[in-house]
Coordinates of C-alpha atoms in Angstrom, one line a residue:
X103 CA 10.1 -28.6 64.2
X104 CA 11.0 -28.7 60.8
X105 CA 15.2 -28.4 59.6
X106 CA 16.5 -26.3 57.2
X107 CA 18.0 -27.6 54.4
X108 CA 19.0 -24.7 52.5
X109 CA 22.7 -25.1 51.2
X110 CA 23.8 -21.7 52.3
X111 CA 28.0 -21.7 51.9
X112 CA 30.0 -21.5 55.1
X113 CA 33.2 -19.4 55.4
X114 CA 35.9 -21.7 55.9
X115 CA 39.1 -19.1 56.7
X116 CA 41.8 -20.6 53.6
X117 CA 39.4 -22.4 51.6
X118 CA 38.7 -20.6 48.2
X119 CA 36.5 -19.7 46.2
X120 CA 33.6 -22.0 44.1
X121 CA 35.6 -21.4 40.8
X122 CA 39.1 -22.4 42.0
X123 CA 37.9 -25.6 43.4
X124 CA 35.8 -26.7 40.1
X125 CA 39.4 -25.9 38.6
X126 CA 41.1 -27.3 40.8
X127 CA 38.8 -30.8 40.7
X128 CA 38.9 -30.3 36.6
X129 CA 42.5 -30.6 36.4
X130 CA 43.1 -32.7 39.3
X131 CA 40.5 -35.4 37.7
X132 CA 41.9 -34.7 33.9
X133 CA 45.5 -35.5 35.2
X134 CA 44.5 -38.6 37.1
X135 CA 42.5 -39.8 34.4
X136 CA 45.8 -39.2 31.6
X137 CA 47.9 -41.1 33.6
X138 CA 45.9 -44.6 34.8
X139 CA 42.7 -44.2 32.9
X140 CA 40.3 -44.0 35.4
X141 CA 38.1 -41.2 36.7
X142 CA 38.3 -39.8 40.2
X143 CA 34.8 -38.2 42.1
X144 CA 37.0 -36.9 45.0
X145 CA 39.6 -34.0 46.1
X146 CA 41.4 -33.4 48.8
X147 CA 41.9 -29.7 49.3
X148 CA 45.0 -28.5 51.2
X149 CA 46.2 -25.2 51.4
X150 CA 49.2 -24.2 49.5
X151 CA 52.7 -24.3 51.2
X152 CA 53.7 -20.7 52.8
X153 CA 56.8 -20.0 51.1
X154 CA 60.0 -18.2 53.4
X155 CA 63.6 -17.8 53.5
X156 CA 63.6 -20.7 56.3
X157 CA 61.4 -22.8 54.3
X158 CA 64.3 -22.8 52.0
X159 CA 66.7 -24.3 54.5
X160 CA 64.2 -26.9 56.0
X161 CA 61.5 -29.5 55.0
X162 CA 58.0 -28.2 55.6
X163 CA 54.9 -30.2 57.1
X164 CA 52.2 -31.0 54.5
X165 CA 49.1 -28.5 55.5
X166 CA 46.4 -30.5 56.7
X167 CA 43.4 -31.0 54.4
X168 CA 40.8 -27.8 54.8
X169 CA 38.1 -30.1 53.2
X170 CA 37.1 -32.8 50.8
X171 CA 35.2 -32.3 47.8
X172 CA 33.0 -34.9 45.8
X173 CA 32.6 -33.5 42.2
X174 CA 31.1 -35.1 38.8
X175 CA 27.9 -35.5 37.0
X176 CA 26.7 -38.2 39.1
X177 CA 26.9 -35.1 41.8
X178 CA 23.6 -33.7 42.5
X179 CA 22.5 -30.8 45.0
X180 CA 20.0 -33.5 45.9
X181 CA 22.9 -35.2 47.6
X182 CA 24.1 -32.4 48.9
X183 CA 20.7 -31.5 50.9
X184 CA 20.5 -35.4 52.2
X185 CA 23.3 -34.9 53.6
X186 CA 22.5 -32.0 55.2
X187 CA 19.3 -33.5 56.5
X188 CA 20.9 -36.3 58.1
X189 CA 23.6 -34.0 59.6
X190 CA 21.0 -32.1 61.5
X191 CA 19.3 -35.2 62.8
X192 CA 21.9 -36.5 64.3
X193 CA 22.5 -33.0 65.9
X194 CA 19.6 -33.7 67.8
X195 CA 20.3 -37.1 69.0
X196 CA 21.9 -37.1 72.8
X197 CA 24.2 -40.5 71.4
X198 CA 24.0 -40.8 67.5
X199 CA 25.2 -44.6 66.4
X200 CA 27.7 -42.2 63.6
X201 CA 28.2 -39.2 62.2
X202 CA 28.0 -37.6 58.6
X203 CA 30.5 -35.1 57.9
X204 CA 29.6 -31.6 58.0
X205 CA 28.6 -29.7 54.4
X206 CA 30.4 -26.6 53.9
X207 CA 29.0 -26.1 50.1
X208 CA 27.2 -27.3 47.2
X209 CA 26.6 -26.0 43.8
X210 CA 26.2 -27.6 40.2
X211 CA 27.6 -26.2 37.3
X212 CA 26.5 -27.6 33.6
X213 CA 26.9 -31.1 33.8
X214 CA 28.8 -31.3 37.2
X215 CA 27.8 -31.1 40.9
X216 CA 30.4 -30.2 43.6
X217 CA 29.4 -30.7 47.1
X218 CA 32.7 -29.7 49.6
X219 CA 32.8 -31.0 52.8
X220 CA 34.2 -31.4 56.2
X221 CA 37.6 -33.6 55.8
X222 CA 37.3 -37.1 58.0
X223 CA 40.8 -38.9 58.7
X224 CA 39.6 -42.4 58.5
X225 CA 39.8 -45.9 57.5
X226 CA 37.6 -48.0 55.6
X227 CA 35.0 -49.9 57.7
X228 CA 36.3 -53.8 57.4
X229 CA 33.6 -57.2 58.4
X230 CA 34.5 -56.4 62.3
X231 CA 32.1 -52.5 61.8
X232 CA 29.2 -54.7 60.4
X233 CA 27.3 -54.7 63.8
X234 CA 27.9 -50.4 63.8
X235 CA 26.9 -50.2 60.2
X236 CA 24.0 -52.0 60.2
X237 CA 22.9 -50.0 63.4
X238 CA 23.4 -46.6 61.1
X239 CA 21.4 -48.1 58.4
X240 CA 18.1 -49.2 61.4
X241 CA 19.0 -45.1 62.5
X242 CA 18.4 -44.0 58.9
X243 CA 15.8 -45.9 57.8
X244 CA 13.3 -44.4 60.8
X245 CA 14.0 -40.9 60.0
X246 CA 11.3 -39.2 59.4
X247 CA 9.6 -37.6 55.8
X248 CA 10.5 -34.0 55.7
X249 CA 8.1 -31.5 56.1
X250 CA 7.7 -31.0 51.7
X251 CA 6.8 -35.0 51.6
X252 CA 8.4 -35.5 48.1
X253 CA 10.1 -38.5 47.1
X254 CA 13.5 -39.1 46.4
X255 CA 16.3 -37.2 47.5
X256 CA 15.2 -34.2 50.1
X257 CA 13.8 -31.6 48.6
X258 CA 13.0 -33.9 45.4
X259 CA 14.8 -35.2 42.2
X260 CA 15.2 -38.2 40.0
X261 CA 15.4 -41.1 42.6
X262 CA 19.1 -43.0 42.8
X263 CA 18.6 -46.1 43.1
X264 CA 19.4 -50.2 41.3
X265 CA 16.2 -50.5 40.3
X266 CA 16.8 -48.0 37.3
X267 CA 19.2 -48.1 34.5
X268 CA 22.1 -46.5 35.2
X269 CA 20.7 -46.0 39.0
X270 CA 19.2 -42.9 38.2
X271 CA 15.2 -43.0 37.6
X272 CA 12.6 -40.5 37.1
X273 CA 11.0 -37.5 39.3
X274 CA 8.1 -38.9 41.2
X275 CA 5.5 -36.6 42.2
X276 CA 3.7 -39.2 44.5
X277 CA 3.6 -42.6 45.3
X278 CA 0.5 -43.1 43.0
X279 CA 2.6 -41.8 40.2
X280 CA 4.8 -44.6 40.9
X281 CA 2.2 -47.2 41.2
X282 CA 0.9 -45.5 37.9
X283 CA 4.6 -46.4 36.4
X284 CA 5.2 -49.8 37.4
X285 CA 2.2 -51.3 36.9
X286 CA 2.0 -50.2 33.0
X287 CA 5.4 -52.0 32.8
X288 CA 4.4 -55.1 34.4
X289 CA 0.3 -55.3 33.5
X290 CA 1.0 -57.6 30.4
X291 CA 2.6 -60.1 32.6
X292 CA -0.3 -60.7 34.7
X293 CA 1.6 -58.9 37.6
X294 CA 1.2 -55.8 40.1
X295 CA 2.8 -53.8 42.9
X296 CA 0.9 -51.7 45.4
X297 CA 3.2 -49.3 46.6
X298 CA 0.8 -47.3 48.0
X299 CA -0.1 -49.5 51.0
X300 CA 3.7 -49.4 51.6
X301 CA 4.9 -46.9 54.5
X302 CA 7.2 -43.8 53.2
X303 CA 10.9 -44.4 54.7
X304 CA 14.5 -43.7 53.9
X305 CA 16.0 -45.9 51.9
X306 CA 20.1 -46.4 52.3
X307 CA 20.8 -48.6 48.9
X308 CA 24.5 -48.8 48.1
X309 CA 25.2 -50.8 51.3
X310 CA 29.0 -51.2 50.8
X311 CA 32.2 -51.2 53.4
X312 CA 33.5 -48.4 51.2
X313 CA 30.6 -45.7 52.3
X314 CA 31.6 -46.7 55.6
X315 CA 34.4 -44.6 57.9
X316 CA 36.2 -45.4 60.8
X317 CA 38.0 -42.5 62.9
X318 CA 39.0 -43.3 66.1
X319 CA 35.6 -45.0 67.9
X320 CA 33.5 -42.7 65.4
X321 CA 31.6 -44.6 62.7
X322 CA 30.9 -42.0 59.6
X323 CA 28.5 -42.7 56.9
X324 CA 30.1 -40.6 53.8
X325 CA 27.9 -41.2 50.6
X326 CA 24.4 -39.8 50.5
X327 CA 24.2 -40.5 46.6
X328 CA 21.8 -43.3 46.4
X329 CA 19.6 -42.5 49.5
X330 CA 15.9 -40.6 49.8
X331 CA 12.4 -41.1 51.0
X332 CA 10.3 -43.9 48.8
X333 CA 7.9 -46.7 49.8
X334 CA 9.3 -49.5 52.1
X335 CA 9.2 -51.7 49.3
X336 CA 12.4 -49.8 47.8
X337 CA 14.9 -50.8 50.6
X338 CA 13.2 -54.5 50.6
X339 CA 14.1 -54.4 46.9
X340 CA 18.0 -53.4 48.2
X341 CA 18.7 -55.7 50.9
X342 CA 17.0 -58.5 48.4
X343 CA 19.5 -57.5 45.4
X344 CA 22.5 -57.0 47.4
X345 CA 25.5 -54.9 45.8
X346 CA 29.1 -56.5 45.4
X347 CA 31.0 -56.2 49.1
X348 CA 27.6 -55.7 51.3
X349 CA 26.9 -59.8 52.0
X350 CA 28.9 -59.5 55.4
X351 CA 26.8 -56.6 56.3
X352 CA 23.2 -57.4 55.6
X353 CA 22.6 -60.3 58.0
X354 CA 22.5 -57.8 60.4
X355 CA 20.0 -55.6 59.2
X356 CA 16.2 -56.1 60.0
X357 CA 13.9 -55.1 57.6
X358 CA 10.7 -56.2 56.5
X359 CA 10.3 -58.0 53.1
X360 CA 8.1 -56.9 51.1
X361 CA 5.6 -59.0 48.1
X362 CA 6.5 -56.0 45.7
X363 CA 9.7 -57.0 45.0
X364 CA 9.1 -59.6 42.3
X365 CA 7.2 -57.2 40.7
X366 CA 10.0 -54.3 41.1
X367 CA 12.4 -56.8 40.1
X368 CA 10.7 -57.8 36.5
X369 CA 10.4 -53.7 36.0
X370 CA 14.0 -53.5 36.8
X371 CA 14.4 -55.9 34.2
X372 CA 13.3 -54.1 31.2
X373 CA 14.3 -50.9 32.7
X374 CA 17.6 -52.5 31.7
X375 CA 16.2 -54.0 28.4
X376 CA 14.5 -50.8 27.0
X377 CA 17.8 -48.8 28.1
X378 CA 14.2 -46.3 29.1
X379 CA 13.4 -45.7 32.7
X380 CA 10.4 -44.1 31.5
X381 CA 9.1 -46.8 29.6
X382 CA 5.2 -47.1 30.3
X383 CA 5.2 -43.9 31.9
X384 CA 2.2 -43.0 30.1
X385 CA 0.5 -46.4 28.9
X386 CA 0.8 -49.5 29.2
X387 CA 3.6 -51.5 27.8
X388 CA 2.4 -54.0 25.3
X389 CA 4.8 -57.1 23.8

C-alpha cells in the first residue's frame, strides 16, 4: 500500500497563519543575526501571553511551545515530504527504534522553505544514545523506494548530500543518469563507478549527535535535510567520509562498503575544484 505524502496543512487551534510565521522567523532570524552574527534555521512558536486585570497583579507561566519551525533557503519541501514519509512508516511499525516529529506544514516562499512541526522537549543525544542511533540509521536505511522510484528526496529534487559542493547536487532522473555523470568526470583518470549494479536505499548522511533527540526513553531523529533514496554506494561514501561529531557513532553501524567510493571520492574532488556540480554533465571532462 502506498503512503501519501502530500503536504496538506493541519489545523493546529492557536497556531497562525503561513504569513505571520514567515514574519515572525524573518524578524526573529534578522534580530538574532544583529546581535551575535550568526544565522538561526529554527523558531520556537509560543502563543502570546493572555493579557487580564489579574495578570497585572501576578507573574504568568510561559505558554508552552505550539510548534517548532525550521525556515531558510537550505529549507526544501523535499525535506518536508521525507519527513513525512518516515513519519508514516514508523506509524506502521508495532515498536519503532524512534520517532520523527509530526509535520503540521510546509511551504516555500522565494528563496526560503518553512516546514513547521510538532514541538519535541528534548536533549541532545550524547556517546551513551550511540547504540539507539545507530539502530534508527539500520531502520532507515531498509525503508523501502516509494512507489514514484525517483531519486533523492521523496517525491524528487536536487540530492543533499557531501559529495556535492555546497551539499546540494543535481536532479537525477535515474541511476544511469548518474552513472552517465560521474563517469565523464572521472573517465580521463582511468577510473569508473557502476552505480547501477548498486541496490536503491535511503541514505541518512549528516550522522551527527546534534540530529539526534532524547525525550524521556524516546529517541527522535529531527533533521531530514540530507536524506533520500540513491544507490548503496552513496551511504558507503558517508560512513567512509565521516562528518565532524559522528566518529563515536559509526562503529556501530553496519553497512556494506562499497568499490565506488574512490571513484565518488575523486568526483567529489573537483566537484569542489570546479565550484560546478554539473561539470561533465554532458561530456566528458578533459584536462
Amino acid at each position: 500500500m502506498s503512503l501519501s505524502t502530500e503536504i496538506v496543512p493541519r489545523v493546529i487551534p492557536g497556531l497562525p497563519s503561513r504569513e505571520v510565521l514567515a514574519a515572525l522567523c524573518h524578524s526573529h532570524e534578522s534580530e538574532h543575526f544583529n546581535r551575535h552574527r550568526t544565522r538561526l534555521s529554527h523558531f520556537i512558536y509560543r502563543p502570546p501571553k493572555r493579557r487580564s486585570i489579574c495578570s497585572l497583579f501576578k507573574s504568568q507561566r510561559i505558554p508552552e511551545p505550539l510548534a517548532l519551525i525550521k525556515f531558510g533557503f537550505h529549507v526544501t519541501l523535499g525535506e518536508a515530504r521525507t519527513q513525512i514519509y518516515v513519519f508514516e512508516h514508523l506509524k506502521r511499525d508495532t515498536s519503532p527504534p524512534f520517532r520523527v516529529a509530526e509535520v503540521y506544514d510546509a511551504w516555500e516562499d522565494r528563496s526560503w522553505g518553512f516546514i513547521v512541526m510538532e514541538y519535541i522537549p528534548g536533549i541532545t543525544a550524547t556517546a551513551i544514545d550511540c547504540p539507539c542511533i545507530a539502530a534508527a540509521i539500520h531502520w532507515l536505511l531498509a525503508l523501502p523506494l516509494p512507489d514514484d522510484g525517483k531519486l533523492g528526496p521523496v517525491g524528487g529534487g536536487p540530492m543533499r548530500h557531501c559529495l556535492w559542493r555546497d551539499e546540494e547536487g543535481p536532479t537525477y532522473e535515474s541511476v544511469e543518469q548518474m552513472d552517465t555523470h560521474f563517469n565523464n568526470i572521472l573517465k580521463f583518470q582511468g577510473l569508473a563507478v557502476n552505480l547501477s549494479a548498486d541496490p536503491i536505499c535511503f541514505y541518512y548522511d549528516d550522522i551527527n549527535f546534534r540530529n539526534f533527540l532524547v525525550a524521556g526513553d524516546q529517541l527522535y531523529v529531527i533533521d531530514f535535510e540530507h536524506t533520500g533514496f540513491a544507490p548503496a554506494s552513496l551511504m558507503s561514501y558517508s560512513l567512509a567520509n565521516p562528518r565532524a561529531g559522528s566518529n563515536s557513532i559509526l562503529p556501530h553501524i553496519k553497512f556494506p562498503k562499497s568499490d565506488n567510493v574512490r571513484g565518488l571520492g575523486r568526483a567529489a574532488y573537483l566537484f569542489f575544484m570546479t565550484s560546478n556540480n554539473r561539470v561533465g554533465w554532458n561530456k566528458p571532462i578533459r584536462f
